[in-house]
Amino acid sequence: MTDTKKSPQGEWSSHSAFIMAATGSAVGLGNIWKFPYITGENGGGAFVLVYLLCVALIGIPIMMSETLMGRRGRHNPVTTMESLTAEAKADEHWHYLGWMGIIAGILILSYYSVIAGWASAYVLKAFTGSFFDADAAAVKQLFADFIASPVQLAFWHTAFMLATMWIVKQGVNNGLEKALRWLMPSLFVLLILLVGYAMTTPSYFQGLHFLFTPDFSKLTGNSILTAMGQAFFSLGIGMGAVMVYGAYLPKKISITETVVVVSIADTVVALLSGIIIFPIVFSNGLQPDSGPGLIFETLPIAFGSMIGGWLFGILFFVMLVLAALSSSVALIEPAVAWLIETRGFNREKASLYAGSVTWLIGFASIFSFNSWSGFKIFGQTLFELLDYVTANLMLPIGGFAIAMFAGWIMVRGHSEQELDLPNPLTYQIWQLLIKYLAPAAVFLVFLDVVGVL
Ligand code: TRP
């Protein structure tokens, strides 16, 4: 098969470049910030088990589908869906899937950037020695004072959005690829070091027990939905980010292999993060369900007391910000690619427009942590609502649609050719998962939440 059709945005320079970019998109705040705090809120082990099942049985097959659809369509999600529907002679309404992805990406990035701003602020706090010898109460107070200030949150959110726009302006295969090559391995090494610290805490085994011993009485319909949403969020699937990255993927690269490697890396980072956080939580008498501030209320205790903690604290938050940056560029890329390909913008202008809109929406989340914290819709602050609607509703719906499209609408020969699996049996298994299991699972979870089951 010759590489006749290329994306107008260029291509990844090599196999490892794509693996790096896809890992960069997957690994981010979702693993290190979100996974521990929602695991804490949803009771631990059983939630983790559901999450792992969702990654393996729903996430991986959908990620394969999203990548292959992107590579076949070779454009932003809207144009890709248009060309795929034309090719399959399907209903043209499918291009709304592309639209939903672009919107979901912007909405997610609006609050993602606020949290990445917290991580950026913590680089400075680590540097100035704010955590030095701090106990749990002091660290909690430091965080409370910080998020009470809309000005500080706005400053760091702005800084992070500017950095995102600056990277996006350079295009997919400049700079980002190179930075990720050392970032991912270093992040991994640092996490292992922190696991070493967690092992020295008195409640190490209590932390592990919380994370890995399922107590199914803690599962509710909503926590199952949250676990499924987290599988989508953490892998970065269901909204077209993987579709655009797939569009930049040369034909000769194996989609299946890449997806499996990326999913494993992503899951390992999330689990490591949990293995680090929960022992610190229990060793310091903290509550696992304290919410989005969890890592900011726990890790500084470790950095404040461990040997070399000053340096490790700085390095950790720097890497967290960089990991967030490599995800934020993926979240905004569908919108940027759409502006370039259909509105004739150049990259610079596209990233300025998409970035500015995202930046503005971000203020809703900023104020929900302070001035507007009492303003609730369905009992949720604006930040919580944005997170719920995007991660728990839009991504699973997007994933469901992707599975249906790849399984039922796409011409069989096309998906077979894109996946290029070594034997017919693996293709059959993928078909089974994508046609029946993944859509049915998403559907059942939704039914459960609305109370039909
Ligand atoms: N997966 C990233 C994280 O875990 C965030 C992210 C990147 C994402 N691209 C996405 C989330 C697409 C949802 C959809 O931090």
Coordinates of C-alpha atoms and ligand atoms in Angstrom, one line a residue, residues 25-31 108 112 232-237 239 241 327 330-331 395, ligand 1:
S25 CA -1.4 13.1 24.8
A26 CA -2.5 10.3 27.1
V27 CA -0.2 10.9 30.1
G28 CA -1.0 14.1 31.9
L29 CA -3.1 15.5 34.7
G30 CA -5.6 12.8 34.1
N31 CA -3.2 10.2 35.4
I108 CA -11.9 20.1 28.6
Y112 CA -7.4 21.4 32.3
F232 CA -11.7 7.8 28.0
F233 CA -10.2 10.9 29.6
S234 CA -7.0 9.3 30.5
L235 CA -6.4 7.6 27.2
G236 CA -7.5 10.9 25.5
I237 CA -10.1 9.2 23.3
M239 CA -13.3 13.5 21.0
A241 CA -7.7 14.2 19.5
S327 CA -1.9 16.8 26.6
A330 CA -3.7 17.4 21.8
L331 CA -6.9 18.8 23.2
L395 CA -16.4 11.3 25.7
Ligands
TRP1 N1 -5.3 12.2 28.5 C1 -4.9 13.4 29.0 C2 -4.6 13.3 30.5 O1 -4.8 12.2 31.0 C3 -5.8 14.6 28.7 C4 -6.3 14.5 27.3 C5 -5.5 14.7 26.2 C6 -7.6 14.3 26.8 N2 -6.3 14.5 25.0 C7 -7.6 14.3 25.4 C8 -8.8 14.0 27.5 C9 -8.7 14.0 24.7 C10 -9.9 13.8 26.8 C11 -9.9 13.7 25.4 O2 -4.3 14.2 31.2

